[in-house]
Coordinates of C-alpha atoms (C1' of nucleotides) in Angstrom, one line a residue:
Chain A
M1 CA 138.4 127.0 160.7
A2 CA 134.6 127.2 160.2
S3 CA 132.8 124.3 161.7
T4 CA 129.3 123.2 161.4
V5 CA 126.9 120.6 162.6
L6 CA 124.3 121.2 159.9
P7 CA 123.9 118.5 157.3
L8 CA 125.6 119.7 154.1
H9 CA 124.3 117.1 151.8
P10 CA 121.5 115.5 153.7
S11 CA 119.9 112.5 152.0
Q12 CA 117.0 111.5 154.3
G13 CA 115.6 108.1 154.5
S14 CA 118.1 106.0 152.5
T15 CA 118.6 102.5 153.8
C16 CA 121.9 100.7 154.4
G17 CA 120.8 97.9 152.1
K18 CA 121.2 100.2 149.2
C19 CA 124.6 101.6 150.3
P20 CA 127.4 100.5 148.0
R21 CA 129.7 100.4 151.0
N22 CA 127.5 98.6 153.5
E23 CA 129.7 95.6 153.9
L24 CA 132.1 98.0 155.5
C25 CA 129.8 98.7 158.4
Y26 CA 128.2 95.3 158.6
A27 CA 131.4 93.2 158.3
R28 CA 132.5 94.2 161.8
F29 CA 129.3 93.1 163.4
L30 CA 128.0 90.3 161.3
S31 CA 129.0 87.6 163.8
Y32 CA 125.8 88.6 165.5
A33 CA 123.6 89.0 162.5
K34 CA 122.1 86.1 160.5
S35 CA 121.9 88.1 157.3
V36 CA 122.6 91.6 156.0
E37 CA 119.0 92.0 155.0
Q38 CA 118.0 92.0 158.7
L39 CA 120.2 95.0 159.4
D40 CA 118.6 97.6 157.3
F41 CA 119.1 100.7 159.3
Q42 CA 117.4 103.8 158.1
V43 CA 120.0 106.6 157.9
S44 CA 120.6 110.0 156.7
N45 CA 124.0 110.9 155.3
R46 CA 126.0 114.1 155.2
I47 CA 129.4 115.3 154.0
L48 CA 131.8 117.0 156.3
H49 CA 135.0 118.8 155.6
R50 CA 138.2 119.2 157.6
G51 CA 137.4 120.7 161.0
D52 CA 133.7 120.2 160.8
H53 CA 132.1 118.6 163.8
V54 CA 130.0 115.5 163.7
F55 CA 128.8 116.5 167.1
Y56 CA 130.0 118.7 170.0
S57 CA 130.9 117.7 173.5
G58 CA 127.9 118.7 175.8
Q59 CA 125.5 118.7 172.9
A60 CA 122.2 116.7 173.6
F61 CA 122.5 113.1 172.5
S62 CA 120.1 112.2 169.7
A63 CA 121.9 109.8 167.4
L64 CA 124.7 107.4 166.8
Y65 CA 126.9 107.9 163.8
M66 CA 128.8 105.7 161.4
V67 CA 131.9 106.9 159.4
R68 CA 131.2 105.9 155.8
S69 CA 134.3 107.5 154.3
G70 CA 137.0 109.7 155.6
H71 CA 138.4 110.0 159.1
V72 CA 137.2 111.5 162.4
K73 CA 139.0 112.3 165.7
T74 CA 137.2 112.3 169.0
V75 CA 138.5 114.8 171.5
M76 CA 137.8 115.1 175.2
V77 CA 138.6 118.4 176.9
T78 CA 139.7 119.1 180.5
E79 CA 138.2 121.8 182.6
D80 CA 141.1 124.1 181.8
G81 CA 140.9 123.5 178.1
E82 CA 143.5 120.8 177.5
E83 CA 142.5 118.4 174.8
Q84 CA 143.0 114.7 174.7
I85 CA 142.3 112.7 171.5
T86 CA 140.7 109.5 172.7
G87 CA 140.5 107.9 169.3
F88 CA 140.6 108.1 165.5
S89 CA 137.7 106.7 163.6
C90 CA 137.8 105.3 160.0
P91 CA 135.1 104.0 157.7
G92 CA 133.0 101.4 159.5
D93 CA 133.5 102.9 162.9
S94 CA 130.7 104.1 165.1
L95 CA 130.6 107.4 167.0
G96 CA 128.6 108.9 169.8
A97 CA 127.9 106.0 172.1
D98 CA 129.4 107.9 175.0
G99 CA 126.5 110.3 175.0
L100 CA 123.8 107.7 175.5
A101 CA 123.9 107.2 179.2
S102 CA 124.1 110.9 180.2
G103 CA 122.1 112.3 177.4
H104 CA 125.0 114.5 176.2
Y105 CA 127.9 113.7 174.0
A106 CA 131.1 113.6 176.1
V107 CA 133.6 114.3 173.3
D108 CA 133.9 116.5 170.2
A109 CA 133.9 114.4 167.0
V110 CA 135.9 116.3 164.3
A111 CA 136.4 115.5 160.7
L112 CA 140.1 115.2 159.8
G113 CA 139.3 115.8 156.1
T114 CA 136.4 115.3 153.8
A115 CA 134.2 112.6 155.3
S116 CA 130.8 111.0 154.8
I117 CA 128.9 110.4 158.0
C118 CA 125.7 108.4 158.4
T119 CA 123.3 109.4 161.2
L120 CA 121.3 106.7 163.0
N121 CA 118.5 108.5 164.9
F122 CA 118.5 106.8 168.3
E123 CA 114.8 106.9 169.1
H124 CA 114.0 105.7 165.6
L125 CA 116.5 103.0 166.0
L126 CA 115.1 101.9 169.3
R127 CA 111.6 101.6 167.9
N128 CA 112.9 99.5 165.0
T129 CA 115.1 97.3 167.1
A130 CA 112.5 96.6 169.7
R131 CA 111.2 93.7 167.6
K132 CA 114.4 92.7 165.9
E133 CA 116.8 90.8 168.0
E134 CA 119.5 91.0 165.3
L135 CA 119.4 94.8 165.3
Q136 CA 119.7 94.8 169.1
R137 CA 122.8 92.6 168.9
L138 CA 124.3 94.9 166.3
M139 CA 123.7 98.0 168.4
L140 CA 125.2 96.4 171.5
S141 CA 128.1 95.0 169.5
M142 CA 128.9 98.5 168.2
L143 CA 129.1 99.8 171.8
S144 CA 131.1 96.8 172.9
E145 CA 133.6 97.4 170.2
T146 CA 134.1 100.9 171.4
I147 CA 134.7 99.7 174.9
L148 CA 137.3 97.2 173.7
N149 CA 139.1 99.8 171.6
N150 CA 139.4 102.1 174.6
E151 CA 140.6 99.4 176.9
E152 CA 143.3 98.4 174.4
L153 CA 144.3 102.0 174.1
L154 CA 144.6 102.2 177.9
L155 CA 146.9 99.2 177.8
T156 CA 149.0 100.7 175.0
L157 CA 149.4 104.0 176.8
G158 CA 150.0 102.4 180.2
K159 CA 152.5 99.7 179.5
L160 CA 154.4 100.6 176.3
D161 CA 157.2 103.2 175.9
A162 CA 157.3 105.8 173.3
Q163 CA 158.7 103.6 170.6
Q164 CA 156.3 100.8 171.2
R165 CA 153.4 103.1 171.2
M166 CA 154.4 104.6 167.8
A167 CA 154.9 101.1 166.3
T168 CA 151.5 100.0 167.7
F169 CA 149.9 103.1 166.3
L170 CA 151.3 102.6 162.8
L171 CA 150.3 98.9 162.8
K172 CA 146.8 99.9 163.9
Q173 CA 146.5 102.3 161.0
S174 CA 147.8 99.7 158.7
S175 CA 145.3 97.1 159.7
A176 CA 142.5 99.6 159.6
Q177 CA 143.4 100.2 156.0
Q178 CA 143.5 96.5 155.2
R179 CA 140.2 95.9 156.9
N180 CA 138.7 98.5 154.5
G181 CA 140.1 96.8 151.5
C182 CA 143.2 99.1 151.0
S183 CA 146.8 98.3 151.0
P184 CA 148.2 97.7 154.6
V185 CA 151.7 99.0 153.5
S186 CA 150.8 102.0 151.5
F187 CA 148.4 104.7 152.7
T188 CA 148.1 108.2 153.9
L189 CA 148.0 109.2 157.6
P190 CA 144.9 111.4 157.8
M191 CA 146.1 113.2 161.0
S192 CA 148.9 115.6 161.9
R193 CA 152.0 114.7 164.0
A194 CA 150.5 116.9 166.7
D195 CA 147.3 114.8 166.7
I196 CA 149.4 111.6 166.8
G197 CA 151.4 112.9 169.7
N198 CA 148.3 114.0 171.6
H199 CA 146.6 110.7 171.1
L200 CA 149.7 108.7 172.2
N201 CA 150.6 111.0 175.0
L202 CA 153.9 112.0 173.4
A203 CA 155.3 115.4 172.4
V204 CA 155.2 116.3 168.7
E205 CA 159.0 116.2 168.7
T206 CA 159.0 112.7 170.0
V207 CA 156.7 111.6 167.3
S208 CA 158.8 113.2 164.7
R209 CA 162.0 111.7 166.1
L210 CA 160.5 108.2 166.2
L211 CA 159.3 108.4 162.6
T212 CA 162.7 109.5 161.5
Q213 CA 164.4 106.8 163.6
F214 CA 162.1 104.1 162.1
R215 CA 162.9 105.4 158.6
Q216 CA 166.6 105.3 159.3
R217 CA 166.2 101.7 160.6
G218 CA 164.5 100.8 157.4
L219 CA 161.1 100.0 159.1
I220 CA 159.0 102.5 157.1
K221 CA 159.3 104.6 154.0
F222 CA 157.3 107.7 153.9
N223 CA 157.0 111.2 152.6
R224 CA 155.3 113.6 154.8
N225 CA 152.0 111.8 155.6
D226 CA 152.2 109.3 152.8
I227 CA 153.3 105.9 154.0
E228 CA 154.8 104.1 151.1
W229 CA 155.8 101.0 152.9
L230 CA 156.1 99.5 156.4
D231 CA 157.9 96.4 157.7
I232 CA 154.9 94.9 159.5
D233 CA 156.8 92.0 161.0
T234 CA 159.6 94.1 162.6
L235 CA 157.2 96.7 163.8
T236 CA 155.2 94.0 165.4
D237 CA 158.3 92.7 167.1
L238 CA 158.9 96.2 168.4
T239 CA 155.5 96.4 170.0
N240 CA 156.1 93.3 172.1
R241 CA 159.7 92.9 173.0
R242 CA 161.2 95.5 175.3
E243 CA 164.5 96.8 174.0
Y244 CA 167.0 94.8 176.1
A245 CA 170.1 96.5 177.5
T246 CA 169.6 100.2 177.6
A247 CA 172.2 100.4 180.3
A248 CA 175.9 101.4 180.2
P249 CA 177.2 103.3 177.2
L250 CA 175.7 101.1 174.6
V251 CA 172.7 103.5 174.2
T252 CA 170.2 103.1 171.4
N253 CA 172.7 101.9 168.7
N254 CA 176.3 101.7 169.6
F255 CA 176.8 98.7 167.3
L256 CA 177.2 101.3 164.6
A257 CA 180.1 102.9 166.4
H258 CA 181.8 99.5 166.8
G259 CA 181.3 98.3 163.3
Chain B
M1 CA 145.8 82.6 195.5
A2 CA 143.1 80.1 194.5
S3 CA 140.7 81.5 192.0
T4 CA 137.4 80.2 190.7
V5 CA 134.7 81.0 188.3
L6 CA 132.3 78.6 189.7
P7 CA 129.4 80.0 191.6
L8 CA 129.9 79.6 195.3
H9 CA 126.5 80.6 196.5
P10 CA 124.3 80.4 193.4
S11 CA 120.8 81.6 193.9
Q12 CA 119.1 81.0 190.6
G13 CA 116.2 82.9 189.3
S14 CA 115.8 85.7 191.8
T15 CA 114.6 89.0 190.4
C16 CA 116.0 92.4 190.9
G17 CA 112.7 93.6 192.1
K18 CA 113.2 91.7 195.3
C19 CA 116.8 92.7 195.8
P20 CA 117.2 95.0 198.9
R21 CA 119.9 96.9 197.1
N22 CA 118.3 97.3 193.7
E23 CA 118.2 101.1 193.8
L24 CA 121.9 100.9 193.7
C25 CA 121.9 99.3 190.3
Y26 CA 118.9 101.1 189.0
A27 CA 119.7 104.6 190.2
R28 CA 122.5 105.0 187.6
F29 CA 120.2 104.2 184.7
L30 CA 116.8 105.4 185.7
S31 CA 116.9 108.4 183.4
Y32 CA 116.0 105.9 180.7
A33 CA 113.4 103.9 182.7
K34 CA 109.9 105.0 183.4
S35 CA 109.7 102.8 186.5
V36 CA 111.7 100.3 188.5
E37 CA 109.1 97.6 187.9
Q38 CA 109.9 97.6 184.3
L39 CA 113.5 96.7 185.0
D40 CA 113.1 93.3 186.5
F41 CA 116.1 91.5 185.4
Q42 CA 116.3 87.8 186.2
V43 CA 119.7 87.2 187.8
S44 CA 121.7 84.7 189.6
N45 CA 124.0 85.8 192.4
R46 CA 127.3 84.5 193.7
I47 CA 129.8 85.4 196.4
L48 CA 133.5 85.8 195.5
H49 CA 136.5 86.2 197.7
R50 CA 139.7 88.1 197.3
G51 CA 141.5 87.0 194.1
D52 CA 138.5 85.1 192.7
H53 CA 137.7 85.8 189.1
V54 CA 134.3 87.0 187.9
F55 CA 135.5 86.0 184.5
Y56 CA 138.8 85.5 182.7
S57 CA 140.2 87.2 179.7
G58 CA 139.7 85.1 176.6
Q59 CA 136.8 83.2 178.2
A60 CA 133.7 82.9 176.0
F61 CA 131.2 85.7 176.6
S62 CA 127.9 84.6 178.0
A63 CA 126.7 87.2 180.5
L64 CA 127.0 90.7 181.8
Y65 CA 127.6 91.2 185.5
M66 CA 126.7 93.7 188.1
V67 CA 128.6 94.3 191.3
R68 CA 126.1 94.1 194.2
S69 CA 128.6 94.5 197.0
G70 CA 132.4 94.6 197.3
H71 CA 134.9 95.7 194.7
V72 CA 136.4 94.3 191.5
K73 CA 139.3 95.2 189.3
T74 CA 139.5 94.7 185.6
V75 CA 142.9 93.8 184.3
M76 CA 144.1 93.7 180.7
V77 CA 147.3 91.8 179.9
T78 CA 150.0 92.5 177.2
E79 CA 151.5 89.7 175.1
D80 CA 154.5 89.6 177.3
G81 CA 152.4 89.4 180.5
E82 CA 152.4 92.9 181.8
E83 CA 149.2 93.9 183.5
Q84 CA 147.2 97.0 183.2
I85 CA 144.3 97.7 185.5
T86 CA 141.7 99.4 183.3
G87 CA 139.3 100.1 186.1
F88 CA 137.9 99.4 189.6
S89 CA 134.2 98.6 189.9
C90 CA 132.1 99.2 193.0
P91 CA 128.5 98.3 193.8
G92 CA 126.2 99.2 190.9
D93 CA 128.8 99.0 188.3
S94 CA 128.5 96.6 185.3
L95 CA 131.1 94.2 184.0
G96 CA 131.8 92.2 180.9
A97 CA 130.5 94.4 178.1
D98 CA 133.9 94.3 176.4
G99 CA 133.3 90.7 175.5
L100 CA 130.1 91.2 173.6
A101 CA 131.4 92.2 170.3
S102 CA 134.2 89.6 170.0
G103 CA 132.5 86.8 171.9
H104 CA 135.3 86.6 174.4
Y105 CA 136.0 88.7 177.5
A106 CA 138.9 91.0 176.9
V107 CA 140.0 91.5 180.6
D108 CA 140.2 89.6 183.8
A109 CA 137.7 90.7 186.4
V110 CA 139.1 89.9 189.8
A111 CA 137.5 90.5 193.3
L112 CA 139.5 92.7 195.5
G113 CA 137.8 91.3 198.6
T114 CA 134.6 89.5 199.4
A115 CA 132.1 90.5 196.8
S116 CA 128.5 89.7 195.7
I117 CA 128.2 89.5 191.9
C118 CA 124.9 89.3 189.9
T119 CA 125.0 87.5 186.6
L120 CA 122.7 88.6 183.7
N121 CA 122.7 85.9 181.2
F122 CA 123.0 87.6 177.8
E123 CA 120.8 85.4 175.7
H124 CA 118.1 85.4 178.3
L125 CA 118.4 89.1 178.6
L126 CA 118.1 89.6 174.9
R127 CA 114.9 87.6 174.7
N128 CA 113.4 89.6 177.5
T129 CA 114.5 93.0 176.2
A130 CA 113.2 92.3 172.7
R131 CA 109.8 93.4 173.7
K132 CA 110.7 95.9 176.4
E133 CA 112.1 99.2 175.1
E134 CA 113.0 100.2 178.7
L135 CA 115.2 97.2 179.2
Q136 CA 117.0 97.9 175.9
R137 CA 117.7 101.5 177.0
L138 CA 119.0 100.2 180.3
M139 CA 121.4 97.8 178.6
L140 CA 122.7 100.3 176.2
S141 CA 123.0 102.8 179.0
M142 CA 125.2 100.4 180.9
L143 CA 127.6 100.0 178.0
S144 CA 127.6 103.7 177.3
E145 CA 128.5 104.4 180.9
T146 CA 131.5 102.1 180.6
I147 CA 132.6 103.9 177.5
L148 CA 132.4 107.3 179.2
N149 CA 134.3 106.0 182.2
N150 CA 137.1 104.8 180.0
E151 CA 137.3 108.0 178.1
E152 CA 137.5 110.0 181.3
L153 CA 140.3 107.8 182.4
L154 CA 142.1 108.3 179.1
L155 CA 141.8 112.1 179.7
T156 CA 143.1 111.7 183.3
L157 CA 146.1 109.6 182.4
G158 CA 146.9 111.7 179.3
K159 CA 146.7 115.2 180.6
L160 CA 147.3 115.2 184.3
D161 CA 150.5 114.8 186.2
A162 CA 151.1 112.4 189.0
Q163 CA 149.7 114.6 191.8
Q164 CA 146.6 115.5 189.8
R165 CA 146.0 111.8 188.9
M166 CA 146.2 110.9 192.6
A167 CA 143.8 113.6 193.7
T168 CA 141.4 112.7 190.9
F169 CA 141.6 109.0 192.0
L170 CA 140.8 109.8 195.6
L171 CA 137.9 112.0 194.7
K172 CA 136.5 109.3 192.4
Q173 CA 136.6 106.8 195.2
S174 CA 135.0 109.3 197.5
S175 CA 132.1 110.1 195.2
A176 CA 131.6 106.4 194.5
Q177 CA 131.2 105.9 198.2
Q178 CA 128.8 108.8 198.4
R179 CA 126.8 107.5 195.5
N180 CA 126.4 104.2 197.3
G181 CA 125.1 105.9 200.4
C182 CA 128.4 105.9 202.4
S183 CA 130.4 108.8 203.8
P184 CA 132.5 110.5 201.1
V185 CA 135.2 111.5 203.6
S186 CA 135.6 108.2 205.5
F187 CA 136.0 104.9 203.8
T188 CA 138.5 102.1 203.1
L189 CA 140.4 101.9 199.9
P190 CA 139.8 98.3 198.7
M191 CA 142.9 98.1 196.6
S192 CA 146.6 98.0 197.3
R193 CA 149.1 100.8 196.5
A194 CA 150.5 98.6 193.8
D195 CA 147.0 98.4 192.2
I196 CA 146.5 102.2 192.4
G197 CA 149.9 102.8 190.8
N198 CA 149.2 100.3 188.0
H199 CA 145.9 101.9 187.4
L200 CA 147.2 105.4 187.3
N201 CA 150.4 104.6 185.5
L202 CA 152.6 105.5 188.4
A203 CA 155.2 103.6 190.3
V204 CA 154.2 102.3 193.7
E205 CA 156.7 104.5 195.3
T206 CA 155.2 107.6 193.6
V207 CA 151.8 106.6 195.0
S208 CA 153.2 106.3 198.4
R209 CA 155.0 109.6 198.2
L210 CA 152.0 111.4 197.0
L211 CA 149.8 110.0 199.8
T212 CA 152.4 111.0 202.3
Q213 CA 152.6 114.5 200.8
F214 CA 148.9 114.9 200.9
R215 CA 148.8 113.9 204.5
Q216 CA 151.6 116.4 205.4
R217 CA 149.7 119.1 203.6
G218 CA 146.6 118.2 205.6
L219 CA 144.5 117.1 202.6
I220 CA 143.8 113.6 203.9
K221 CA 144.0 111.7 207.1
F222 CA 144.5 108.0 206.8
N223 CA 145.9 104.9 208.4
R224 CA 147.1 102.3 206.0
N225 CA 144.1 101.9 203.7
D226 CA 141.5 103.5 205.9
I227 CA 140.7 107.0 204.8
E228 CA 139.5 108.9 207.8
W229 CA 139.0 112.3 206.2
L230 CA 139.7 114.2 203.0
D231 CA 139.5 117.8 202.0
I232 CA 137.4 117.5 198.9
D233 CA 137.5 121.1 198.0
T234 CA 141.3 121.4 198.0
L235 CA 141.8 118.1 196.3
T236 CA 139.3 119.3 193.6
D237 CA 141.4 122.4 193.2
L238 CA 144.5 120.2 192.7
T239 CA 142.9 118.2 189.9
N240 CA 142.3 121.4 187.9
R241 CA 145.0 123.9 188.5
R242 CA 148.5 123.1 187.6
E243 CA 150.8 123.7 190.5
Y244 CA 152.7 126.9 189.8
A245 CA 156.2 127.0 191.1
T246 CA 156.9 123.7 192.9
A247 CA 160.3 124.6 194.3
A248 CA 163.0 127.2 194.9
P249 CA 164.7 127.0 191.4
L250 CA 161.3 128.0 190.1
V251 CA 161.9 127.3 186.5
T252 CA 159.2 126.9 183.9
N253 CA 157.6 130.4 184.3
N254 CA 159.8 133.4 184.0
F255 CA 157.1 136.0 184.3
L256 CA 157.4 135.6 188.1
A257 CA 161.1 136.5 188.0
H258 CA 160.2 139.7 186.2
G259 CA 157.4 140.8 188.5
Chain C
dC1 C1' 158.5 86.3 217.9
dG2 C1' 160.1 85.6 213.5
dT3 C1' 158.7 85.7 208.7
dT4 C1' 156.4 87.7 204.9
dG5 C1' 154.3 91.1 202.2
dA6 C1' 153.0 95.8 202.0
dC7 C1' 154.4 100.1 202.4
dT8 C1' 157.7 104.1 203.0
dT9 C1' 161.8 106.8 202.1
dG10 C1' 166.1 108.5 200.0
dA11 C1' 169.4 108.9 196.1
dA12 C1' 170.6 108.2 191.4
dA13 C1' 169.2 107.3 186.7
dT14 C1' 166.5 107.8 182.4
dT15 C1' 163.0 108.6 179.4
dT16 C1' 160.5 112.0 177.5
dG17 C1' 159.2 116.9 177.5
dT18 C1' 160.5 121.7 176.9
dC19 C1' 162.7 125.3 174.6
dA20 C1' 164.8 127.2 170.7
dA21 C1' 165.9 127.4 166.1
dG22 C1' 165.8 125.9 161.5
dT23 C1' 163.6 123.6 157.3
dT24 C1' 160.1 122.2 154.3
dT25 C1' 155.5 122.5 152.5
dA26 C1' 151.2 124.4 151.3
dG27 C1' 148.5 128.1 150.4
dT28 C1' 147.7 133.0 148.8
dG29 C1' 147.9 137.0 146.3
dG30 C1' 150.2 139.9 143.3
Chain D
dC1 C1' 154.5 132.0 137.9
dC2 C1' 156.8 133.7 141.7
dA3 C1' 157.3 135.7 146.2
dC4 C1' 155.5 135.7 150.7
dT5 C1' 153.5 133.8 154.8
dA6 C1' 151.9 130.6 157.9
dA7 C1' 151.7 126.1 159.3
dA8 C1' 153.7 121.7 159.9
dC9 C1' 157.5 119.3 160.7
dT10 C1' 162.5 118.3 162.0
dT11 C1' 166.5 118.6 164.8
dG12 C1' 169.5 119.6 168.8
dA13 C1' 170.6 120.8 173.6
dC14 C1' 168.9 120.8 178.0
dA15 C1' 165.6 120.2 182.0
dA16 C1' 162.4 117.8 184.7
dA17 C1' 159.1 114.5 186.3
dT18 C1' 159.0 110.0 187.4
dT19 C1' 161.1 105.6 187.6
dT20 C1' 164.4 102.6 189.3
dC21 C1' 167.3 100.9 192.7
dA22 C1' 168.3 100.1 197.4
dA23 C1' 167.3 100.0 202.2
dG24 C1' 164.5 100.2 205.8
dT25 C1' 160.0 100.2 208.6
dC26 C1' 155.6 98.5 209.8
dA27 C1' 151.9 95.3 210.5
dA28 C1' 149.6 91.1 210.2
dC29 C1' 149.8 86.2 210.9
dG30 C1' 151.2 81.7 211.9

DNA sequence: CGTTGACTTGAAATTTGTCAAGTTTAGTGG
DNA sequence: CCACTAAACTTGACAAATTTCAAGTCAACG
């Protein structure tokens, strides 16, 4: 329950060039950088635990953040206290850009488990980027990627039904794993069913039912939050094609009754 | 039906400092700029008409855009051709930032009517901003604002019911009008009912019913797309409080039955 | 003055949410 | 190491908001 913003293991002044996981952060943005050497951000790093905040909604903006390891959720809150998870971040993802324009972060960023977070002081960053076009491109690219992610989420939530959203979500987690050098068919979901439901605008019960249904159809194997295997091809099909013929009796799977 | 990307009335090389409507663009971002003079973007300007594209999804990224007058919708398309309107842009809003990271615009940007659009060539912009910290802040602020807008939309779509979404939408249009120096209670909706429904994830019929209901309740006066008046206070109430007890049956909250 | 597209309105249908109850898991302390 | 508790998850039955379907109206335009 206890949360904190204070650095637990601060390591001031280290540079990304020396970070053993720097390709992770750089890889996403290298199309705009001529070489990794040019992108030597000065960062401080801290370790957070489950429930700790990277930053709070409303807090004064001072830095951008990168997830180095672990997972973070970003949560926006309505006036009457309802929460909406706008995204899950994994290693290599940036955080905090929504606070830049207004000067205050717009969401809570909360660690889902133990996580290592790098802090990029904004003023410091600006001074350094002022003479390095490559760094500028990288910064802008970070924000642009966030915009793209949110637009894709809007499309997912707006045009897909519950089943398609769930399949899309699983595939997204899968490819995030792969991008970070892990198996795309075997990994652990870092968030609860409730978090998934909140994020996808589905009731927890619906999430549970869909996962069970996918398992019964042989599309995934899992135990609690440990995904042991997923049928990427079939799940991909699900995200596109709309299930044809819902009508008449035939609901969901009458072919079983007939066989 | 005919659409074009070609500039119809190109005016190369004019500067924002000479634009009669520059406060419109600057006002949103001035918190980061010490003076307007420092923000003299070089832009070209073109006039679009209803249905014309500012840019297409998939097109190579080359510039950011600002809406100088008129209105634009941004549309993302699923693999099977379903469209999702991710936002409506009005004068002072920026467009195209989602294309920066990938190098290709992710949405279609389509004029809802006659519109004047300013083009900020990205490479040109980068060269200019490289030595001006204020310009950098402005650029980043533009992207940050887009991120914030999308997150707020995710919250609206995720946590509010149809009525609340509609009220939120009307108020957003109203304050956009006000921000641009027009009356917040008397203006024309630049988009169709279908567009509103698509944007809010509601069927056209639902949009129509809600507008009718609002009119019957005396919350708005309108004729076709011309809003003649809206009760901002009551609509604001609607966006927050969940309607308790909609009808006779009065399910959902039993404490009333006991009282 | 007819045609077309946009909008409105009513009735039925359906997906998904809500409620309620049960089960499993993880953590805690004796 | 086991019992206990709380939390997370699952499952079933039912309810409700919104969509879909089906007409019908209105307004602009040629």
